[in-house]
Coordinates of C-alpha atoms and ligand atoms in Angstrom, one line a residue:
Chain C
M117 CA -0.4 -0.4 0.1
S118 CA 2.8 2.5 -0.2
K119 CA 1.9 3.5 -3.8
S120 CA -1.7 5.6 -2.1
D121 CA 1.0 7.3 -0.4
A122 CA 2.9 9.0 -3.5
I123 CA 0.6 12.7 -4.5
P124 CA -0.4 11.8 -7.8
Q125 CA 0.1 15.1 -9.9
F126 CA -3.3 15.8 -11.3
K127 CA -3.9 16.8 -14.6
G128 CA -6.7 18.1 -16.5
K129 CA -6.9 15.5 -18.6
S130 CA -4.7 12.6 -18.7
D131 CA -4.7 10.3 -21.8
S132 CA -2.2 8.1 -20.2
P133 CA -3.7 5.3 -18.2
G134 CA -1.5 6.1 -16.1
D135 CA 0.0 3.6 -13.6
V136 CA -1.9 0.5 -12.9
G137 CA -2.6 -0.5 -9.3
I138 CA -5.9 -0.5 -7.2
T139 CA -4.3 2.8 -5.9
N140 CA -5.5 4.1 -9.2
M141 CA -8.9 4.7 -10.2
S142 CA -8.0 3.4 -14.1
A143 CA -7.7 0.3 -12.8
L144 CA -11.1 0.7 -11.9
T145 CA -12.6 1.8 -14.8
S146 CA -11.0 -0.2 -17.5
G147 CA -12.0 -3.4 -17.1
P148 CA -12.4 -5.8 -20.0
G149 CA -15.6 -4.6 -21.2
I150 CA -17.2 -7.4 -22.6
K151 CA -17.7 -6.3 -26.8
S152 CA -19.6 -8.8 -28.6
A153 CA -21.7 -12.8 -28.8
R154 CA -18.2 -14.3 -30.1
E155 CA -16.5 -13.2 -26.7
V156 CA -19.4 -14.0 -24.8
L157 CA -19.6 -17.7 -26.0
A158 CA -15.3 -17.9 -25.4
I159 CA -15.9 -16.8 -21.8
V160 CA -18.1 -19.3 -21.3
L161 CA -16.4 -22.0 -23.1
V162 CA -13.6 -21.6 -21.2
A163 CA -15.2 -21.5 -17.9
V164 CA -17.1 -24.7 -19.2
I165 CA -13.9 -26.5 -19.7
V166 CA -11.8 -25.1 -16.6
V167 CA -15.3 -26.4 -14.3
G168 CA -16.3 -29.1 -16.0
G169 CA -12.3 -30.6 -16.6
M170 CA -12.0 -30.4 -13.3
E171 CA -14.4 -32.3 -13.0
L172 CA -12.8 -35.2 -15.0
L173 CA -10.1 -35.1 -13.9
L174 CA -10.4 -35.5 -10.3
D175 CA -13.1 -37.9 -11.4
F176 CA -10.4 -39.8 -13.4
F177 CA -7.9 -39.7 -10.5
E178 CA -10.2 -40.3 -8.0
V179 CA -9.4 -37.5 -5.9
P180 CA -11.0 -38.6 -2.4
Q181 CA -13.4 -35.8 -1.6
Y182 CA -11.7 -34.8 1.8
V183 CA -8.7 -33.7 -0.7
L184 CA -10.6 -31.7 -3.4
P185 CA -14.3 -32.3 -3.8
K186 CA -15.6 -32.1 -7.4
P187 CA -17.3 -28.8 -8.5
S188 CA -20.5 -30.5 -8.7
E189 CA -20.6 -31.7 -4.9
I190 CA -19.6 -27.9 -4.1
V191 CA -22.4 -26.9 -5.9
V192 CA -25.2 -29.4 -4.4
A193 CA -23.7 -28.4 -1.4
L194 CA -24.4 -24.8 -1.9
V195 CA -27.9 -25.7 -2.4
S196 CA -28.6 -28.1 0.3
D197 CA -27.0 -26.1 2.8
F198 CA -27.6 -22.8 1.9
P199 CA -30.5 -22.7 4.8
L200 CA -28.0 -23.7 7.6
I201 CA -25.1 -21.3 6.0
A202 CA -27.8 -18.4 5.2
P203 CA -27.5 -17.0 8.6
H204 CA -23.9 -17.2 9.1
L205 CA -24.0 -14.7 5.7
G206 CA -26.4 -12.4 7.6
H207 CA -24.1 -12.4 10.2
T208 CA -20.9 -12.0 8.1
L209 CA -22.5 -8.8 6.5
V210 CA -24.2 -7.7 9.6
E211 CA -20.6 -7.0 11.1
L212 CA -19.3 -6.4 7.4
F213 CA -21.5 -3.4 7.2
G214 CA -21.8 -2.2 10.5
G215 CA -17.5 -1.9 11.2
F216 CA -17.4 -0.6 7.6
A217 CA -19.6 2.0 8.0
I218 CA -18.4 3.3 10.9
G219 CA -14.0 2.9 9.8
A220 CA -15.3 4.7 6.5
T221 CA -17.1 7.4 7.7
V222 CA -14.3 8.0 10.1
G223 CA -12.2 7.5 8.0
L224 CA -13.0 10.2 5.8
I225 CA -13.5 12.4 7.8
L226 CA -10.6 12.7 9.5
A227 CA -8.4 12.7 5.3
A228 CA -10.9 15.4 4.5
V229 CA -10.3 17.8 8.0
I230 CA -6.8 16.5 8.5
T231 CA -5.7 17.2 4.7
Q232 CA -6.3 21.1 5.2
F233 CA -4.2 21.5 8.0
P234 CA -0.5 20.2 6.7
F235 CA 1.6 20.1 9.9
A236 CA -1.2 18.0 11.4
E237 CA -1.3 15.3 9.0
K238 CA 2.0 15.5 9.2
I239 CA 2.1 14.2 12.8
V240 CA -1.0 11.9 11.9
T241 CA 0.3 10.3 9.4
P242 CA 2.7 7.7 10.9
Y243 CA -0.3 6.2 12.9
I244 CA -2.8 5.8 10.2
L245 CA 0.5 4.1 8.6
L246 CA 1.1 2.2 11.5
L247 CA -2.7 1.6 11.4
V248 CA -2.6 0.2 7.8
T249 CA -0.1 -1.8 8.3
T250 CA -0.8 -3.8 11.1
P251 CA -3.1 -7.2 10.6
M252 CA -6.0 -5.7 12.5
L253 CA -6.8 -9.3 13.4
A254 CA -3.9 -10.0 15.7
L255 CA -5.8 -7.5 18.2
V256 CA -9.3 -9.9 17.8
P257 CA -8.1 -12.5 20.2
L258 CA -7.3 -9.4 22.6
L259 CA -11.3 -7.5 22.2
I260 CA -12.7 -11.3 22.2
L261 CA -11.6 -11.0 26.0
R262 CA -12.7 -7.3 26.0
F263 CA -15.8 -7.8 24.3
G264 CA -16.9 -11.2 24.7
F265 CA -17.7 -13.7 21.4
G266 CA -20.4 -11.4 20.3
Y267 CA -20.2 -8.9 17.6
E268 CA -18.3 -5.8 19.3
P269 CA -15.0 -7.3 18.4
R270 CA -15.6 -8.6 15.0
I271 CA -17.8 -4.6 14.2
I272 CA -14.1 -2.7 15.7
A273 CA -11.7 -5.0 13.5
V274 CA -13.1 -4.3 10.6
A275 CA -13.7 -1.0 11.1
L276 CA -10.2 -0.5 12.6
A277 CA -9.0 -2.7 9.0
S278 CA -11.1 -0.5 7.1
G279 CA -10.8 2.7 8.2
P280 CA -7.7 3.3 8.1
M281 CA -7.1 2.1 4.4
V282 CA -10.1 4.5 3.8
M283 CA -9.0 7.5 5.1
I284 CA -5.4 7.1 4.3
N285 CA -7.0 6.8 0.0
A286 CA -9.1 9.6 1.1
A287 CA -6.1 11.4 1.6
T288 CA -4.5 11.2 -1.2
G289 CA -7.3 12.6 -3.1
F290 CA -7.9 15.1 -0.9
R291 CA -4.0 16.4 -1.3
R292 CA -4.5 16.9 -4.7
V293 CA -5.6 20.3 -4.6
D294 CA -5.3 21.9 -8.3
Q295 CA -5.1 25.3 -7.5
G296 CA -5.9 26.8 -10.3
K297 CA -9.4 25.6 -10.0
I298 CA -9.1 26.8 -6.7
A299 CA -8.4 30.3 -8.4
L300 CA -11.2 29.6 -10.4
A301 CA -14.0 29.2 -8.3
R302 CA -12.5 31.6 -5.5
S303 CA -12.6 34.2 -9.5
Y304 CA -16.4 33.7 -8.9
G305 CA -16.6 34.5 -5.0
A306 CA -16.7 30.8 -3.6
S307 CA -16.1 30.2 0.2
T308 CA -14.4 27.9 1.8
L309 CA -16.6 25.6 2.3
Q310 CA -17.9 26.0 -1.2
I311 CA -14.4 25.2 -2.4
F312 CA -14.5 21.9 -0.6
W313 CA -17.6 20.9 -1.9
K314 CA -17.4 21.8 -5.1
I315 CA -13.9 21.5 -6.0
R316 CA -11.5 19.1 -3.6
A317 CA -14.4 16.6 -2.6
P318 CA -14.7 15.9 -6.6
M319 CA -11.6 16.0 -7.4
A320 CA -11.5 13.0 -4.4
L321 CA -14.2 10.8 -5.6
P322 CA -11.9 8.5 -7.7
M323 CA -9.7 8.2 -5.2
I324 CA -12.1 7.9 -2.5
F325 CA -13.7 5.6 -4.2
V326 CA -10.6 3.3 -4.5
G327 CA -10.3 3.5 -0.6
L328 CA -13.8 2.3 -0.2
M329 CA -13.4 -0.6 -2.6
V330 CA -9.9 -1.3 -0.7
G331 CA -11.4 -0.9 3.1
S332 CA -14.4 -3.3 2.2
I333 CA -12.3 -5.4 1.4
F334 CA -10.3 -5.9 3.9
G335 CA -12.8 -5.6 5.5
L336 CA -15.0 -8.8 4.9
L337 CA -11.2 -10.6 5.2
T338 CA -11.0 -9.1 9.4
A339 CA -15.1 -10.4 9.8
V340 CA -13.8 -14.0 8.1
G341 CA -10.8 -13.9 9.7
A342 CA -12.2 -12.0 13.2
E343 CA -14.9 -15.3 12.7
M344 CA -12.2 -17.8 12.9
V345 CA -10.9 -16.9 15.6
G346 CA -13.5 -16.9 18.5
G347 CA -17.5 -16.9 18.6
G348 CA -20.1 -19.3 16.7
F349 CA -20.8 -17.3 14.7
G350 CA -20.0 -16.4 10.7
L351 CA -19.0 -17.8 7.2
G352 CA -15.5 -17.7 9.5
N353 CA -16.9 -20.0 11.9
R354 CA -18.5 -21.9 9.0
L355 CA -15.1 -22.3 7.8
T356 CA -13.2 -24.2 10.9
S357 CA -16.2 -26.1 11.3
Y358 CA -16.3 -27.9 8.7
S359 CA -12.5 -28.3 7.8
S360 CA -13.1 -30.1 11.4
M361 CA -15.6 -32.0 10.7
I362 CA -14.2 -32.9 7.0
L363 CA -17.5 -31.5 5.3
M364 CA -15.4 -30.8 2.5
P365 CA -17.7 -29.5 -0.1
Q366 CA -20.0 -27.9 2.7
F367 CA -16.5 -26.2 3.6
F368 CA -15.8 -24.9 -1.0
A369 CA -19.3 -23.8 -0.8
V370 CA -18.7 -21.2 2.0
V371 CA -15.9 -20.3 -0.4
M372 CA -17.8 -19.8 -3.6
I373 CA -20.0 -17.6 -1.0
L374 CA -17.2 -15.6 0.2
S375 CA -15.3 -15.2 -3.2
M376 CA -19.1 -13.9 -4.6
L377 CA -19.1 -11.2 -1.7
G378 CA -15.7 -10.0 -2.2
I379 CA -16.1 -9.9 -6.4
L380 CA -20.0 -8.1 -5.4
I381 CA -18.0 -5.2 -4.2
Y382 CA -15.6 -5.1 -6.3
V383 CA -18.4 -4.7 -9.3
F384 CA -20.5 -2.3 -6.9
F385 CA -16.8 0.2 -6.5
F386 CA -16.3 -0.7 -10.2
L387 CA -20.0 0.5 -11.1
L388 CA -19.7 3.7 -9.1
G389 CA -16.7 4.6 -10.1
K390 CA -17.9 4.0 -13.8
K391 CA -20.5 6.4 -12.8
Y392 CA -19.4 9.1 -10.9
A393 CA -15.7 9.3 -11.6
S394 CA -14.8 8.3 -15.3
W395 CA -13.8 11.7 -16.2
E396 CA -10.4 10.5 -14.5
A397 CA -9.3 7.7 -16.8
Chain X
M144 CA -14.5 57.1 -32.2
L145 CA -12.2 55.4 -29.2
A146 CA -13.6 53.3 -26.6
G147 CA -11.3 54.8 -24.2
Q148 CA -11.9 58.7 -24.4
S149 CA -13.5 61.3 -22.5
K150 CA -14.8 57.5 -20.3
K151 CA -13.2 57.1 -16.7
P152 CA -10.9 54.8 -15.5
K153 CA -12.7 51.8 -14.8
L154 CA -9.3 49.6 -13.2
E155 CA -5.7 51.4 -11.6
V156 CA -2.8 49.8 -10.8
L157 CA -0.7 52.0 -9.2
N158 CA 3.1 51.4 -8.3
A159 CA 2.2 47.8 -8.3
T160 CA 4.4 45.1 -6.7
K161 CA 4.7 41.4 -6.4
V162 CA 7.0 39.2 -5.2
Y163 CA 6.5 35.1 -4.9
N164 CA 8.7 33.5 -1.3
T165 CA 9.6 30.7 -3.3
R166 CA 11.8 27.7 -1.6
S167 CA 15.0 29.5 -4.0
G168 CA 14.8 32.8 -2.0
D169 CA 12.6 35.6 -3.2
L170 CA 11.1 36.3 -6.5
L171 CA 10.5 39.4 -7.6
A172 CA 7.5 38.8 -10.4
I173 CA 6.2 42.4 -11.1
D174 CA 7.7 46.0 -10.1
R175 CA 6.0 49.0 -9.6
C176 CA 3.8 48.6 -12.6
S177 CA 1.5 51.5 -13.1
L178 CA -1.5 51.1 -15.5
E179 CA -5.0 53.5 -16.4
I180 CA -7.9 50.9 -18.2
M181 CA -10.5 53.0 -19.0
E182 CA -14.1 52.3 -19.0
G183 CA -14.9 50.4 -22.2
E184 CA -11.8 49.8 -23.1
I185 CA -9.8 47.1 -24.6
V186 CA -6.1 46.8 -23.5
S187 CA -3.3 43.8 -24.9
I188 CA -0.7 43.0 -22.7
V189 CA 2.4 41.5 -24.2
G190 CA 6.3 40.5 -23.1
P191 CA 8.3 38.0 -22.8
S192 CA 7.3 34.9 -21.6
G193 CA 8.1 34.7 -17.4
C194 CA 7.9 38.9 -17.1
G195 CA 4.9 38.8 -14.9
K196 CA 1.9 38.8 -17.5
T197 CA 0.0 36.9 -15.3
T198 CA 0.6 37.7 -12.3
L199 CA 0.1 41.7 -13.3
L200 CA -3.6 40.5 -14.3
W201 CA -4.1 37.9 -10.8
S202 CA -3.3 41.1 -8.8
M203 CA -6.5 43.4 -11.1
S204 CA -9.0 40.2 -10.2
G205 CA -7.7 40.4 -7.3
L206 CA -6.8 36.8 -6.7
H207 CA -3.3 37.5 -4.4
G208 CA -2.7 40.1 -3.1
L209 CA 0.4 42.7 -3.8
S210 CA 3.2 42.7 -2.6
A211 CA 3.6 46.8 -2.5
G212 CA 1.2 49.2 -4.4
E213 CA -2.8 49.0 -5.5
V214 CA -5.0 48.0 -7.7
L215 CA -7.9 50.2 -8.4
L216 CA -11.8 49.1 -9.6
D217 CA -14.2 51.9 -10.4
G218 CA -12.2 54.2 -7.6
A219 CA -11.9 51.8 -4.8
P220 CA -9.1 48.9 -4.0
V221 CA -9.5 45.8 -4.5
S222 CA -8.7 43.6 -1.9
G223 CA -10.5 40.0 -3.2
P224 CA -11.8 38.5 -5.9
N225 CA -15.0 40.4 -7.4
A226 CA -18.2 39.2 -9.0
D227 CA -18.0 42.7 -11.5
I228 CA -14.5 41.2 -12.7
S229 CA -14.5 37.1 -14.9
M230 CA -11.5 35.5 -15.6
V231 CA -9.7 33.4 -18.4
F232 CA -7.0 31.5 -17.2
Q233 CA -4.1 30.3 -19.2
D234 CA -5.5 26.6 -19.7
A235 CA -8.9 26.1 -19.9
N236 CA -9.4 25.1 -16.4
L237 CA -12.8 23.0 -17.4
L238 CA -13.7 21.2 -14.5
P239 CA -13.1 17.7 -15.6
W240 CA -16.0 15.7 -14.0
R241 CA -18.6 18.3 -15.4
N242 CA -20.1 18.7 -18.7
L243 CA -20.2 21.8 -20.5
A244 CA -23.6 23.0 -19.5
A245 CA -23.0 22.0 -15.7
N246 CA -19.4 23.8 -16.2
I247 CA -20.9 26.9 -17.4
N248 CA -23.4 26.8 -14.6
F249 CA -20.1 26.9 -12.5
P250 CA -20.3 30.8 -11.8
F251 CA -23.7 30.6 -11.3
E252 CA -23.8 28.3 -8.6
I253 CA -21.1 29.0 -7.1
K254 CA -22.9 32.9 -7.0
G255 CA -25.5 31.8 -6.1
V256 CA -27.8 32.8 -9.0
K257 CA -30.2 31.4 -12.1
P258 CA -27.9 31.7 -15.4
D259 CA -29.5 33.3 -18.3
W260 CA -29.7 30.3 -21.0
I261 CA -30.7 32.7 -24.2
W262 CA -27.6 34.5 -23.8
I263 CA -25.5 31.1 -22.7
D264 CA -26.5 29.4 -25.9
E265 CA -26.1 32.7 -28.2
L266 CA -22.3 32.9 -27.1
L267 CA -22.6 28.7 -27.3
N268 CA -23.7 29.3 -31.1
R269 CA -21.0 32.5 -31.4
V270 CA -18.2 29.8 -30.6
G271 CA -19.3 26.7 -32.8
L272 CA -19.9 25.2 -29.5
E273 CA -24.4 24.4 -29.6
G274 CA -25.1 20.6 -28.7
F275 CA -22.1 20.4 -27.3
G276 CA -24.3 21.1 -24.0
G277 CA -23.4 17.4 -23.0
R278 CA -19.8 16.7 -23.3
F279 CA -17.4 16.3 -20.9
P280 CA -13.8 18.6 -21.0
G281 CA -12.6 15.5 -22.2
E282 CA -13.7 14.6 -24.8
L283 CA -13.7 18.1 -26.1
S284 CA -10.6 19.6 -28.5
G285 CA -8.0 21.7 -26.5
G286 CA -9.3 25.5 -28.7
M287 CA -12.6 23.0 -27.8
Q288 CA -12.4 23.6 -24.4
Q289 CA -10.9 27.7 -24.5
R290 CA -14.0 28.3 -26.4
A291 CA -16.3 26.8 -23.7
A292 CA -13.7 28.9 -21.3
L293 CA -14.3 32.0 -23.0
V294 CA -18.1 31.3 -22.5
R295 CA -18.2 30.5 -19.0
A296 CA -16.0 33.8 -18.1
L297 CA -18.9 35.7 -21.0
S298 CA -21.8 34.4 -19.4
F299 CA -22.8 36.3 -16.5
K300 CA -21.8 39.9 -18.2
P301 CA -19.3 40.5 -16.0
S302 CA -18.3 44.8 -16.9
V303 CA -14.3 43.8 -16.3
L304 CA -13.4 40.9 -18.5
L305 CA -9.8 40.2 -18.0
M306 CA -8.5 37.1 -20.4
D307 CA -5.1 35.4 -20.4
E308 CA -3.8 34.0 -23.4
P309 CA -7.4 33.0 -24.2
F310 CA -6.1 31.6 -27.5
G311 CA -2.6 30.1 -27.0
A312 CA -4.2 26.5 -28.1
L313 CA -6.3 27.6 -31.4
D314 CA -4.4 27.8 -35.0
S315 CA -4.4 30.6 -36.7
F316 CA -7.5 30.5 -39.1
T317 CA -10.3 29.8 -35.8
R318 CA -8.0 32.5 -34.1
E319 CA -8.9 35.1 -36.7
E320 CA -13.1 34.1 -35.9
M321 CA -12.4 34.3 -32.3
N322 CA -11.0 38.0 -32.1
R323 CA -13.5 38.8 -34.5
L324 CA -16.2 37.0 -31.9
V325 CA -14.8 39.3 -29.2
E326 CA -14.9 42.6 -31.1
E327 CA -18.4 41.2 -31.7
I328 CA -19.1 40.6 -27.9
W329 CA -17.1 43.7 -27.1
L330 CA -19.8 45.7 -29.7
D331 CA -22.6 44.0 -27.8
T332 CA -21.7 44.9 -24.2
K333 CA -18.6 47.3 -24.4
T334 CA -16.5 45.1 -21.6
T335 CA -13.5 46.5 -20.1
I336 CA -11.2 44.1 -21.6
V337 CA -8.0 43.4 -20.6
L338 CA -6.3 40.8 -22.9
I339 CA -3.0 38.6 -22.4
T340 CA -1.3 37.7 -25.5
H341 CA 1.4 36.2 -27.5
S342 CA 0.2 37.3 -30.9
I343 CA 1.6 41.2 -31.5
E344 CA -1.7 40.4 -34.3
E345 CA -3.6 39.8 -32.1
A346 CA -3.1 42.8 -29.5
I347 CA -3.3 45.0 -32.3
F348 CA -6.4 44.2 -34.0
L349 CA -8.0 43.6 -30.7
S350 CA -7.0 46.5 -28.2
D351 CA -7.1 50.7 -28.2
R352 CA -4.1 50.2 -26.0
V353 CA -1.3 47.0 -26.4
V354 CA 1.6 47.6 -23.4
V355 CA 4.9 46.3 -24.0
M356 CA 5.9 44.9 -20.4
S357 CA 10.0 44.5 -19.8
P358 CA 11.7 41.6 -19.6
R359 CA 11.3 40.3 -14.9
P360 CA 11.0 42.1 -12.8
G361 CA 8.0 43.3 -15.2
R362 CA 7.3 46.6 -15.6
V363 CA 5.1 48.6 -18.1
A364 CA 8.3 50.0 -21.1
S365 CA 6.0 51.3 -23.2
I366 CA 2.0 51.7 -24.7
H367 CA 1.5 51.4 -27.7
P368 CA -2.2 53.1 -28.9
V369 CA -3.6 51.7 -31.4
P370 CA -6.0 54.2 -33.3
F371 CA -8.3 52.1 -35.5
A372 CA -12.2 52.8 -35.6
R373 CA -14.3 49.6 -34.6
P374 CA -15.8 46.9 -36.7
R375 CA -12.0 47.0 -37.7
S376 CA -11.8 44.3 -40.7
M377 CA -9.0 42.2 -41.7
E378 CA -8.0 44.7 -44.3
I379 CA -6.3 46.7 -41.4
M380 CA -4.1 44.2 -40.8
A381 CA -2.2 44.6 -44.3
T382 CA -1.9 48.8 -44.0
K383 CA 2.0 50.3 -43.5
E384 CA 0.7 51.5 -40.3
V385 CA 0.0 48.5 -39.0
F386 CA 2.8 46.9 -40.2
D387 CA 5.1 48.9 -38.5
L388 CA 3.5 49.3 -35.1
T389 CA 4.1 45.5 -35.0
N390 CA 7.7 45.9 -36.2
A391 CA 7.9 48.4 -33.1
I392 CA 6.8 46.1 -30.5
K393 CA 8.3 42.9 -31.9
Q394 CA 11.4 45.2 -31.8
E395 CA 10.7 46.1 -27.9
I396 CA 10.4 42.7 -26.9
V397 CA 13.1 41.3 -28.6
G398 CA 14.8 44.3 -28.2
T399 CA 14.9 44.2 -24.4
Q400 CA 15.2 40.7 -24.7
V401 CA 19.0 40.7 -26.8
S402 CA 20.4 43.3 -24.1
R403 CA 19.8 40.7 -20.8
Y404 CA 21.3 38.0 -22.8
P405 CA 25.0 38.8 -21.6
N406 CA 23.6 39.1 -18.0
P407 CA 22.4 34.9 -17.4
A408 CA 21.5 35.7 -13.3
T409 CA 18.6 34.4 -14.2
S410 CA 18.1 30.8 -13.8
E411 CA 14.4 30.6 -12.7
D412 CA 13.6 32.3 -16.0
Q413 CA 11.0 29.4 -17.4
P414 CA 7.9 30.0 -18.6
T415 CA 6.4 29.2 -15.2
Q416 CA 2.3 29.8 -14.6
V417 CA 1.0 31.2 -11.5
T418 CA -0.9 28.4 -12.0
G419 CA 0.9 25.9 -11.6
Ligands
LIG672 N1 3.2 31.0 -7.5 C1 4.7 30.8 -7.8 N2 5.5 31.6 -7.2 C2 6.4 31.5 -7.2 N3 7.3 32.2 -8.5 C3 5.9 32.5 -9.7 C4 4.9 31.9 -9.6 N4 3.7 32.5 -10.3 C5 4.9 32.9 -10.8 N5 6.1 33.1 -10.7 C6 7.5 33.5 -11.1 O1 7.0 34.6 -11.2 C7 7.5 35.0 -12.9 C8 6.3 35.5 -13.3 O2 5.5 34.8 -14.0 P1 3.9 34.9 -14.8 O3 3.2 33.3 -14.6 O4 4.1 36.1 -14.0 O5 4.5 35.3 -15.8 P2 4.0 35.6 -17.5 O6 4.4 36.8 -18.4 O7 2.4 35.1 -17.1 O8 4.8 34.2 -18.6 P3 4.1 33.5 -20.0 O9 4.2 34.4 -20.9 O10 5.0 32.4 -20.1 O11 2.5 32.7 -19.3 C9 7.8 33.5 -13.3 O12 9.5 33.9 -13.0 C10 8.3 32.8 -12.3 O13 8.7 31.8 -12.6
LIG673 MG1 1.3 33.5 -18.5

């Protein structure tokens, strides 16, 4: 995440795609677009070959289910056990949304305020970096000691994991002051508040989306990890318990749900970025 | 009839001095510049790159303060941006996240007044941007962006228009067209206009007076009246009078630069912009 700390130079319009990476909006908005029916066909075909091939290979070599279940078995488990898994998905979502809402709000406000005071920013930045780089999972046992096995330690961990991520990216965005654009607004008599909402905030928006996306994915990781550490519910808890019971199809069904959750988050912010920040790409 | 005559001064620049505090020390950008711009007058400022033209214009607009001296608008000191003054910046300076219509609406949003869309549509027509309201700046050519910036600056009918090389990115044909457009708009509105340009032809075609600035620290080196009635035709540009005037100004700018070459003590002389 060291790149998110660099101040990107903003130009009125950039015609180069810029560096690739999650800290660059173009990574969000320049995803591969599907163009024609032939492309769709090719994508489906490859998926069929990969999944079908796996099925056949696992069958042919008689790989035992506890090593790697066949795709068909995973799908069957996913469908048949979904009613059992669904409540746990709900718990994980509560932790994710709760912690992310808190973390992102605090992170955004802090980023907006702190970037207005370069001196304060210098003092705070090392601590934020520390929060970004420390895996918040490490604090979960401590949080469980203090708050028990309920939602609280997990929500706190998610907030601690996602907040700094949102903050550091948003701060990069807010730091992109284009004096020319600010002068433009000032020439019409804009107030400090108007300059913030009409120049600084829109200018920071692409980086804010990047922060929200990275932050929410980190939040998901932390939520699942915290559930694996302790407590009797959540998708992470399902993972530990299914694996201890050697219910591999169910285990992989949960993994699949988690991947889909991650993809949903990615697509959500991808579309949001495309709608509100495509001017940059 | 000359616009500058028998009118009262609109803008007065009195001994304007601006020092920039840079990392490599203080930099005297303009030094005791004095200039009087009459109501309804069009004045061009020319001078070598980096001589402080933009600095002077920003001081007139109230966007930045002076180290010494003052600027008066209608006799009152300018201490900050003024609703009567409109700026066209050296780059088009459109907001890339807004489409053209929203960009043109921007000043009105800030000021909290309703835009006059009839006037704006007329302006868009005149600059050849009708029907482009929904386009984003990134989808427009540099010249189109500059034309849009001109429309934005004129949209709220300012009484003073300050333009910083507004047509620098245009090809010479479009540039001539834009010059005629400025004249046309001036004939309609009699807006006081200060125009920075690198094109002496443009300066002469448009202005009542051409101000030549010395190399940095910028001073007013000389002022050349351009005694032609408006509307002017492009034919005047072929007269001997204009030819001589062009040469005189060119000589003056080049001459002042040549006289500086033996003195290489100025290292930070790249054409840095104030907006940089
Ligand atoms: N914000 C600033 N901070 C420090 N120095 C500056 C700043 N803006 C301009 N300068 C310096 O002041 C001098 C005058 O700059 P200015 O932009 O006014 O020149 P200019 O005549 O408009 O040049 P050009 O024709 O290239 O646009 C230059 O030497 C420039 O380096
Ligand atoms: Mg300039």
